Coordinates of N, CA, C and O in Angstrom, one line a residue:
X584 N -52.8 110.1 152.0 CA -51.6 109.8 152.0 C -50.9 109.6 150.5 O -52.0 108.6 150.2
X585 N -50.0 109.9 150.2 CA -49.4 109.6 149.0 C -48.8 108.1 149.2 O -48.1 108.0 150.3
X586 N -49.1 107.2 147.9 CA -48.3 105.9 147.9 C -47.7 106.0 147.0 O -47.9 106.3 145.7
X587 N -46.4 105.7 147.2 CA -45.4 105.1 146.2 C -44.7 103.4 146.0 O -44.8 102.9 147.1
X588 N -45.2 103.2 144.7 CA -45.1 101.6 144.4 C -44.1 101.9 143.3 O -43.8 102.2 142.3
X589 N -42.9 101.0 144.0 CA -41.7 100.7 143.1 C -41.7 99.5 142.5 O -41.5 98.5 143.4
X590 N -41.5 99.2 141.2 CA -41.3 97.5 140.9 C -39.7 97.0 141.2 O -38.8 97.6 141.4
X591 N -40.1 96.0 141.9 CA -38.9 95.1 142.2 C -38.3 94.3 141.4 O -39.2 93.7 140.7
X592 N -37.0 94.3 140.9 CA -36.4 93.5 140.1 C -35.1 93.0 140.9 O -34.7 93.9 141.5
X593 N -35.2 91.6 140.6 CA -33.9 91.0 141.2 C -32.6 91.5 140.8 O -32.6 91.8 139.6
X594 N -32.0 91.9 141.8 CA -30.4 92.5 141.6 C -29.2 91.8 142.3 O -29.6 91.3 143.5
X595 N -28.4 91.8 142.0 CA -27.0 91.5 142.5 C -26.4 93.0 143.2 O -26.2 93.5 142.5
X596 N -26.0 93.0 144.5 CA -25.4 94.0 144.8 C -24.1 94.4 144.1 O -23.3 93.5 144.0
X597 N -24.0 95.9 143.9 CA -22.9 96.3 143.2 C -22.0 97.2 143.6 O -21.0 97.7 143.4
X598 N -22.6 97.6 145.1 CA -22.0 98.7 145.9 C -20.3 98.2 146.2 O -20.5 97.0 147.0
X599 N -19.6 98.9 146.4 CA -18.4 98.8 147.0 C -18.3 99.6 148.4 O -18.9 100.3 148.4
X600 N -17.2 99.0 149.3 CA -16.9 99.8 150.4 C -16.7 101.2 150.1 O -15.8 101.4 149.5
X601 N -17.3 101.9 150.9 CA -17.1 103.6 150.9 C -17.7 104.0 152.1 O -18.1 103.1 153.2
X602 N -17.7 105.4 152.5 CA -18.1 106.2 153.4 C -19.4 106.8 153.2 O -19.7 107.5 153.9
X603 N -20.1 106.2 152.0 CA -21.3 106.8 151.8 C -22.4 106.1 152.7 O -22.6 105.1 152.8
X604 N -23.2 107.0 152.9 CA -24.6 106.5 153.8 C -25.6 106.0 152.9 O -26.2 106.9 152.1
X605 N -25.7 104.6 152.9 CA -26.7 104.4 151.8 C -28.4 104.7 152.1 O -29.0 104.7 151.3
X606 N -28.5 105.4 153.4 CA -29.9 105.8 153.7 C -30.3 107.4 153.1 O -31.3 107.4 153.1
X607 N -29.4 108.0 152.6 CA -29.4 109.3 152.1 C -29.9 109.0 150.5 O -29.2 108.2 149.7
X608 N -30.8 109.8 150.0 CA -31.4 109.8 148.7 C -30.4 110.0 147.6 O -30.3 109.3 146.8
X609 N -29.1 110.6 148.1 CA -28.5 111.2 146.8 C -27.4 109.9 146.7 O -26.6 109.9 145.8
X610 N -27.3 109.0 147.7 CA -26.3 107.8 147.6 C -27.1 106.5 147.1 O -26.4 105.8 147.0
X611 N -28.3 106.6 147.4 CA -29.1 105.1 146.7 C -30.1 105.4 146.2 O -30.7 106.5 146.4
X612 N -30.6 104.7 145.0 CA -31.6 105.0 144.3 C -33.0 104.5 145.1 O -33.1 103.4 145.6
X613 N -34.0 105.3 145.2 CA -35.3 105.1 145.8 C -35.5 104.6 147.1 O -36.1 103.5 147.3
X614 N -34.6 105.0 148.1 CA -34.4 104.6 149.4 C -35.9 105.1 150.1 O -36.7 106.0 150.0
X615 N -36.8 104.2 150.6 CA -37.9 104.6 151.2 C -38.0 104.0 152.9 O -37.4 103.0 153.2
X616 N -38.2 105.1 153.7 CA -38.0 104.8 155.0 C -39.2 104.1 155.5 O -40.3 104.1 155.0
X617 N -39.1 103.2 156.8 CA -40.2 102.7 156.9 C -40.2 102.4 158.7 O -39.1 102.5 159.2
X618 N -41.4 102.1 159.3 CA -41.5 102.3 160.6 C -42.9 101.7 161.3 O -43.9 101.5 160.2
X619 N -42.9 101.2 162.3 CA -44.2 100.6 162.9 C -45.0 101.7 162.9 O -46.5 101.6 162.6
X620 N -44.8 103.0 163.4 CA -45.4 104.2 163.7 C -44.8 105.3 163.4 O -43.8 105.5 163.9
X621 N -45.4 106.4 163.1 CA -44.8 107.8 163.2 C -45.7 108.8 164.2 O -46.8 109.4 163.2
X622 N -45.5 109.4 165.0 CA -46.4 110.4 165.8 C -46.4 111.5 164.9 O -47.6 112.3 164.5
X623 N -45.2 112.0 164.4 CA -45.5 113.4 163.5 C -45.8 113.0 161.9 O -45.9 114.3 161.1
X624 N -45.6 111.9 161.4 CA -45.3 111.6 160.2 C -44.1 112.2 159.3 O -44.4 112.2 158.2
X625 N -43.3 112.5 159.8 CA -41.7 112.6 159.3 C -41.0 111.7 159.5 O -39.9 111.4 159.8
X626 N -41.2 110.9 158.1 CA -40.9 109.8 158.0 C -39.2 109.7 157.4 O -38.2 109.1 157.3
X627 N -38.9 110.9 157.1 CA -37.5 111.5 156.5 C -36.8 112.1 157.6 O -35.6 112.3 157.2
X628 N -37.4 111.7 158.7 CA -36.4 112.3 159.8 C -34.9 111.5 160.0 O -33.8 112.0 160.3
X629 N -35.1 110.7 159.7 CA -33.9 109.5 159.9 C -33.1 109.6 159.0 O -31.9 109.0 158.9
X630 N -33.3 110.1 157.8 CA -32.4 110.0 156.6 C -32.3 111.8 156.0 O -32.0 111.8 154.9
X631 N -32.3 112.6 156.9 CA -32.2 114.1 156.4 C -31.0 114.5 156.7 O -30.7 115.8 156.8
X632 N -30.0 113.7 157.6 CA -29.0 114.6 157.9 C -28.6 115.4 159.1 O -27.7 115.9 159.7
X633 N -30.1 115.6 159.6 CA -30.2 116.6 160.7 C -30.3 115.3 162.3 O -31.6 115.1 162.3
X634 N -29.2 115.3 163.0 CA -29.5 114.6 164.2 C -30.2 115.4 165.1 O -30.4 114.7 166.4
X635 N -30.5 116.4 165.3 CA -31.3 116.9 166.4 C -32.7 116.9 165.9 O -33.9 117.3 166.8
X636 N -33.3 116.9 164.6 CA -34.6 116.4 164.4 C -35.0 115.0 164.7 O -34.3 114.0 164.6
X637 N -36.3 114.7 165.2 CA -36.6 113.7 165.9 C -38.0 113.3 165.4 O -38.7 114.1 165.2
X638 N -38.3 112.0 165.5 CA -39.4 111.3 165.4 C -40.0 109.9 166.4 O -38.7 109.5 166.4
X639 N -40.9 109.9 166.8 CA -41.3 109.1 167.5 C -42.1 108.4 166.8 O -43.2 108.7 165.9
X640 N -42.5 106.7 167.7 CA -43.5 106.1 167.3 C -44.9 106.1 168.1 O -45.8 105.4 168.0
X641 N -45.0 107.3 168.8 CA -45.8 107.1 170.0 C -47.3 107.5 169.4 O -47.1 108.4 168.4
X642 N -48.2 106.7 169.4 CA -49.6 106.4 168.8 C -50.6 106.3 169.7 O -51.8 106.0 169.5
X643 N -50.5 106.2 171.1 CA -51.3 105.8 172.3 C -51.4 104.2 172.2 O -52.0 103.8 173.2
X644 N -50.9 103.6 171.1 CA -50.9 102.0 171.3 C -49.8 101.7 172.0 O -48.9 101.9 172.0
X645 N -50.1 100.7 173.0 CA -49.1 99.6 174.1 C -48.4 98.9 172.7 O -48.9 97.7 173.0
X646 N -47.7 99.2 172.1 CA -47.1 98.2 171.0 C -46.1 97.3 171.8 O -45.4 97.7 172.9
X647 N -46.1 96.0 171.3 CA -45.0 94.9 171.9 C -44.0 94.9 170.8 O -42.6 94.2 171.2
X648 N -43.8 95.6 170.0 CA -42.9 95.4 168.7 C -42.8 96.8 168.0 O -43.7 97.2 167.8
X649 N -41.6 97.1 167.7 CA -41.5 98.5 167.0 C -40.2 98.6 166.2 O -39.1 97.8 166.4
X650 N -40.1 99.2 165.3 CA -38.8 99.4 164.2 C -38.7 100.3 163.4 O -39.8 101.1 163.3
X651 N -37.6 100.8 163.1 CA -37.3 101.9 162.0 C -36.2 101.2 161.0 O -35.4 100.4 161.7
X652 N -36.2 101.7 160.0 CA -35.6 101.1 159.0 C -35.6 101.9 157.3 O -36.4 102.8 157.2
X653 N -35.2 100.8 156.4 CA -35.2 101.5 154.9 C -35.5 100.2 153.9 O -35.0 99.0 154.4
X654 N -36.0 100.3 153.2 CA -36.0 99.5 151.8 C -35.9 100.1 150.3 O -35.9 101.2 150.5
X655 N -35.1 99.2 149.9 CA -34.8 99.5 148.3 C -35.3 98.7 147.3 O -35.5 97.7 147.6
X656 N -35.4 99.4 146.1 CA -35.9 98.4 144.7 C -34.7 97.5 144.6 O -34.9 96.8 143.4
X657 N -33.5 97.5 144.9 CA -32.5 96.8 144.6 C -31.6 96.3 145.9 O -31.9 97.1 147.1
X658 N -30.8 95.3 145.7 CA -30.0 95.1 146.9 C -28.7 95.8 147.1 O -28.0 96.5 145.8
X659 N -28.0 96.0 148.4 CA -27.1 96.8 148.6 C -26.1 95.7 149.3 O -26.8 94.9 150.2
X660 N -24.8 95.8 149.4 CA -23.9 95.4 150.5 C -23.8 96.3 151.6 O -23.9 97.4 151.5
X661 N -24.0 95.7 153.0 CA -23.9 96.7 154.1 C -23.3 95.8 155.3 O -23.0 94.7 155.3
X662 N -22.9 96.6 156.4 CA -21.8 96.0 157.4 C -22.2 97.0 158.5 O -21.2 96.6 159.5
X663 N -22.6 97.9 158.6 CA -22.8 99.0 159.6 C -24.0 99.9 159.6 O -24.8 100.3 158.4
X664 N -24.7 100.1 160.9 CA -25.7 100.9 161.1 C -25.5 101.9 162.0 O -25.1 101.5 163.2
X665 N -25.5 103.3 161.9 CA -25.7 103.9 163.1 C -27.1 104.2 163.6 O -27.7 105.2 162.4
X666 N -27.4 104.2 164.5 CA -28.6 104.7 165.4 C -28.4 105.8 166.3 O -27.7 105.6 167.0
X667 N -29.0 107.1 165.8 CA -29.1 108.0 166.9 C -30.4 108.3 167.3 O -31.6 108.6 166.7
X668 N -30.8 108.0 168.7 CA -31.7 108.3 169.5 C -32.4 109.3 169.3 O -31.8 110.5 169.0
X669 N -33.6 109.6 169.4 CA -34.5 110.6 169.3 C -34.9 111.3 170.7 O -34.0 110.9 171.8
X670 N -35.9 112.1 171.1 CA -36.3 112.2 172.4 C -36.3 111.2 173.3 O -37.5 110.4 172.8
X671 N -36.0 111.1 174.3 CA -36.4 109.7 175.2 C -36.8 110.5 176.4 O -36.3 111.6 177.2
X672 N -38.0 110.2 177.1 CA -38.7 110.6 178.2 C -39.0 109.6 179.4 O -39.5 108.6 179.1
X673 N -37.9 109.9 180.2 CA -37.9 108.9 181.4 C -39.1 108.5 181.8 O -40.3 109.1 182.1
X674 N -39.4 107.2 182.0 CA -40.4 106.8 182.3 C -41.8 106.3 181.3 O -42.3 105.5 181.3
X675 N -41.6 107.4 180.4 CA -43.0 107.0 179.3 C -42.3 106.4 178.2 O -43.1 105.6 177.5
X676 N -40.9 106.6 177.4 CA -40.7 105.9 176.4 C -39.3 106.6 175.5 O -39.1 107.5 176.1
X677 N -39.4 106.0 174.2 CA -38.7 106.5 173.4 C -37.2 105.9 173.4 O -36.4 106.1 172.5
X678 N -37.1 104.6 173.7 CA -35.8 103.4 173.9 C -36.6 102.2 173.4 O -38.0 102.1 173.6
X679 N -35.9 101.2 173.2 CA -36.3 99.8 172.9 C -35.6 99.0 174.3 O -34.4 99.4 174.7
X680 N -36.4 98.1 174.6 CA -36.1 97.0 175.8 C -35.3 96.1 175.3 O -34.1 95.5 176.1
X681 N -35.4 95.8 174.1 CA -34.4 95.0 173.5 C -34.3 95.3 172.0 O -35.5 96.0 171.4
X682 N -33.1 95.1 171.5 CA -33.0 95.8 170.2 C -32.1 94.7 169.5 O -30.9 94.1 169.7
X683 N -32.3 94.7 167.9 CA -31.7 93.9 167.0 C -31.6 94.3 165.8 O -32.5 95.4 165.4
X684 N -30.7 94.1 164.9 CA -30.7 94.3 163.5 C -31.4 93.3 162.6 O -30.6 92.2 162.9
X685 N -32.1 93.6 162.0 CA -32.4 92.8 160.7 C -32.2 93.3 159.2 O -32.3 94.6 159.0
X686 N -32.0 92.3 158.6 CA -31.7 92.6 156.7 C -32.7 91.8 156.2 O -33.3 90.7 156.7
X687 N -33.3 92.4 155.2 CA -34.5 91.6 154.1 C -33.7 91.3 153.0 O -33.3 92.0 152.2
X688 N -33.8 90.0 152.8 CA -33.2 89.2 151.8 C -34.6 88.3 151.3 O -35.1 87.6 152.1
X689 N -34.4 88.6 149.9 CA -35.5 87.8 149.1 C -37.3 88.0 150.0 O -37.9 86.9 150.1
X690 N -37.3 89.2 150.4 CA -38.7 89.5 151.1 C -38.8 89.0 152.4 O -40.1 88.6 153.0
X691 N -37.8 88.7 153.2 CA -38.1 87.9 154.4 C -36.9 88.4 155.4 O -35.7 88.6 155.1
X692 N -37.5 89.0 156.6 CA -36.7 89.6 157.4 C -35.6 88.8 158.3 O -36.3 87.9 158.6
X693 N -34.4 89.0 158.3 CA -33.2 88.0 159.0 C -32.6 88.7 160.0 O -31.9 89.8 159.8
X694 N -32.6 88.2 161.2 CA -31.7 88.7 162.2 C -30.4 88.4 161.6 O -29.5 87.8 161.2
X695 N -29.5 89.7 162.2 CA -28.0 89.9 161.6 C -27.3 89.2 163.0 O -27.5 89.6 164.6
X696 N -26.6 88.3 162.8 CA -25.5 87.7 164.0 C -24.4 88.2 163.9 O -24.0 89.0 163.0
X697 N -23.6 88.0 165.3 CA -22.6 88.4 165.2 C -22.4 90.1 165.6 O -21.6 90.7 164.9
X698 N -23.2 90.7 165.9 CA -23.6 92.2 166.2 C -23.0 92.9 167.2 O -22.9 92.1 168.3
X699 N -22.3 93.6 167.2 CA -21.5 94.5 167.9 C -22.0 96.2 168.1 O -22.0 96.3 167.1
X700 N -22.1 96.4 169.2 CA -22.7 97.6 169.3 C -21.5 98.7 170.3 O -21.3 98.3 171.3
X701 N -21.4 100.1 169.9 CA -20.6 100.9 170.6 C -21.2 102.4 170.7 O -21.9 102.8 169.6
X702 N -21.3 102.8 171.7 CA -21.4 102.2 173.2 C -22.5 101.1 173.4 O -23.3 101.3 172.5
X703 N -22.5 100.3 174.5 CA -23.4 99.4 174.7 C -24.8 100.1 174.9 O -24.8 101.0 175.5
X704 N -25.8 99.4 174.5 CA -27.1 99.8 174.2 C -27.6 99.5 175.6 O -27.6 98.4 175.9
X705 N -28.1 100.5 176.7 CA -28.6 100.1 178.0 C -30.0 99.4 177.9 O -30.6 99.2 179.0
X706 N -30.9 99.7 177.1 CA -32.1 98.9 176.9 C -33.1 99.7 178.0 O -34.0 99.1 178.5
X707 N -32.8 100.8 178.2 CA -33.8 101.7 179.1 C -33.6 103.0 178.9 O -32.9 103.5 177.9
X708 N -34.3 103.8 179.7 CA -33.9 105.6 179.4 C -32.5 106.3 179.8 O -32.7 107.2 179.0
X709 N -31.7 105.3 180.0 CA -30.4 105.9 180.2 C -29.6 105.6 178.7 O -28.6 106.2 178.7
X710 N -30.4 105.2 177.7 CA -29.8 105.5 176.4 C -29.6 106.8 176.2 O -28.7 107.0 175.3
X711 N -30.5 107.4 176.7 CA -30.3 109.4 176.4 C -30.8 109.8 174.9 O -31.0 108.8 174.1
X712 N -31.1 111.1 175.3 CA -31.6 111.4 173.8 C -30.4 111.8 173.2 O -29.5 112.1 173.4
X713 N -30.8 111.8 171.5 CA -29.8 112.1 170.6 C -28.4 111.6 170.9 O -27.3 112.1 170.6
X714 N -28.4 110.3 171.3 CA -27.1 109.6 171.4 C -26.8 108.3 170.4 O -27.9 107.9 170.0
X715 N -25.5 108.6 169.7 CA -25.3 107.7 168.6 C -24.6 106.4 169.0 O -24.0 106.3 169.7
X716 N -25.2 105.4 168.2 CA -24.7 103.8 168.8 C -24.6 103.2 167.4 O -25.5 103.4 166.5
X717 N -23.4 102.6 167.3 CA -22.8 102.0 165.9 C -22.7 100.4 166.1 O -22.3 100.1 166.8
X718 N -23.6 100.2 165.2 CA -24.2 98.3 165.1 C -22.9 98.1 163.7 O -23.3 98.4 162.8
X719 N -22.0 96.9 164.2 CA -21.4 96.6 163.5 C -21.4 95.0 163.2 O -21.8 94.4 164.2
X720 N -21.5 94.5 161.9 CA -21.8 93.3 161.6 C -20.9 92.8 160.3 O -20.3 93.7 159.9
X721 N -20.9 91.3 160.0 CA -20.1 90.7 159.1 C -20.8 91.3 157.7 O -22.1 91.6 157.7
X722 N -20.1 91.3 156.6 CA -20.8 92.0 155.4 C -22.1 91.1 155.1 O -21.8 89.9 155.2
X723 N -23.0 91.6 154.6 CA -24.2 91.0 154.2 C -24.8 91.7 153.2 O -24.2 92.7 152.8
X724 N -25.9 91.4 152.6 CA -26.4 92.1 151.4 C -28.4 92.2 151.7 O -28.8 91.2 152.6
X725 N -28.6 93.2 151.4 CA -30.2 93.0 151.3 C -31.0 94.1 150.4 O -30.0 95.0 150.1
X726 N -32.2 94.1 150.5 CA -32.9 95.2 149.8 C -33.7 96.0 151.1 O -34.5 96.8 150.7
X727 N -33.2 95.6 152.3 CA -33.8 96.6 153.5 C -33.0 96.2 154.5 O -32.4 95.1 154.9
X728 N -33.2 96.9 155.5 CA -32.6 97.0 156.7 C -33.3 97.7 158.0 O -34.2 98.6 157.6
X729 N -33.3 97.2 159.1 CA -34.1 97.9 160.2 C -33.7 97.4 161.6 O -33.0 96.5 161.8
X730 N -33.9 98.3 162.4 CA -33.7 98.2 164.2 C -35.0 97.7 164.6 O -35.9 98.3 164.1
X731 N -35.2 96.9 165.4 CA -36.6 96.1 165.6 C -36.5 95.7 167.2 O -35.3 95.1 167.5
X732 N -37.5 95.6 168.0 CA -37.4 95.2 169.2 C -38.6 96.0 170.0 O -39.4 96.3 169.3
X733 N -38.6 95.5 171.4 CA -40.1 96.1 172.0 C -39.8 97.3 172.5 O -38.6 97.8 173.1
X734 N -40.8 98.3 172.4 CA -40.4 99.7 172.9 C -40.6 99.7 174.4 O -41.3 98.8 175.1
X735 N -39.9 100.8 174.7 CA -39.8 101.0 176.4 C -40.7 101.8 176.9 O -41.3 102.7 176.2
X736 N -40.8 102.0 178.2 CA -41.4 102.9 178.9 C -43.2 102.9 179.0 O -43.4 101.9 178.3
X737 N -43.8 103.4 179.8 CA -45.1 102.8 180.2 C -45.9 103.2 178.8 O -47.1 102.8 178.6
X738 N -45.3 104.0 178.0 CA -46.3 104.6 177.0 C -45.9 103.5 175.6 O -46.5 103.8 174.3
X739 N -44.9 102.6 175.9 CA -44.4 102.0 174.9 C -44.3 102.6 173.2 O -44.7 102.2 172.6
X740 N -43.2 103.5 173.4 CA -42.8 103.7 172.0 C -41.4 104.1 172.0 O -40.3 104.1 173.0
X741 N -40.8 104.2 170.8 CA -39.5 104.4 170.2 C -39.1 105.9 169.9 O -40.1 106.2 169.2
X742 N -37.9 106.2 169.7 CA -37.9 107.3 169.0 C -36.2 107.1 168.1 O -35.5 106.5 168.5
X743 N -36.2 108.2 167.0 CA -34.8 108.0 166.2 C -34.8 109.6 165.8 O -35.7 110.2 165.3
X744 N -33.4 109.9 165.6 CA -33.3 111.2 165.0 C -32.4 110.9 163.8 O -32.6 111.8 162.8
X745 N -31.7 110.0 163.7 CA -30.9 109.5 162.3 C -30.8 108.3 162.4 O -30.3 107.4 163.4
X746 N -30.9 107.6 161.0 CA -30.6 106.0 160.9 C -29.5 105.9 159.8 O -30.0 106.0 158.5
X747 N -28.3 105.6 159.8 CA -27.4 105.8 158.7 C -27.1 104.3 158.4 O -26.9 103.5 159.5
X748 N -26.6 104.1 157.2 CA -26.6 102.6 156.8 C -25.1 102.6 155.7 O -25.1 103.6 154.7
X749 N -24.1 101.8 156.5 CA -22.9 101.9 155.4 C -22.6 100.5 155.0 O -22.8 99.5 155.6
X750 N -21.7 100.2 153.9 CA -20.9 99.4 153.6 C -19.7 99.9 153.7 O -19.1 100.7 152.9
X751 N -18.9 99.9 154.7 CA -17.6 100.6 154.8 C -16.4 99.6 155.5 O -16.6 98.6 155.7
X752 N -14.9 100.1 155.3 CA -13.8 99.3 155.8 C -14.1 99.2 157.1 O -14.6 99.8 157.9

């Protein structure tokens, strides 16, 4: 596998509120997708703009924690994350049993408080395949963001087809 190392330099976030998805490579410098595991190795599924393309974390391991997200070599302001589920297989997995959003500040992952989500995330197979969930929160900053939680189903995996990050009105 190819390993990409980017030198970290402490920065102050300079981005203003806009409708630009910070997860897209053309809108932010050196965005790096991160996950607990990837079944197909398609780590760019979350920021390729194709909400029908899906990646799952299925790898045969009965995981107790799973995540999808991004890191950057500089900080950004953000206040919204849009998670589109991937393939959900009833009974087997593809969803989170519990789900929270974390931001990375000074190399430490911190839970985002005051989180609201539309529609309500059901934490079972009823979340559905290719369903969009909008997580809104107070303005924050970080050099990384992720959704994290316990994977659902007897195969203990999650899936996603797109994960968008914004600093918007």
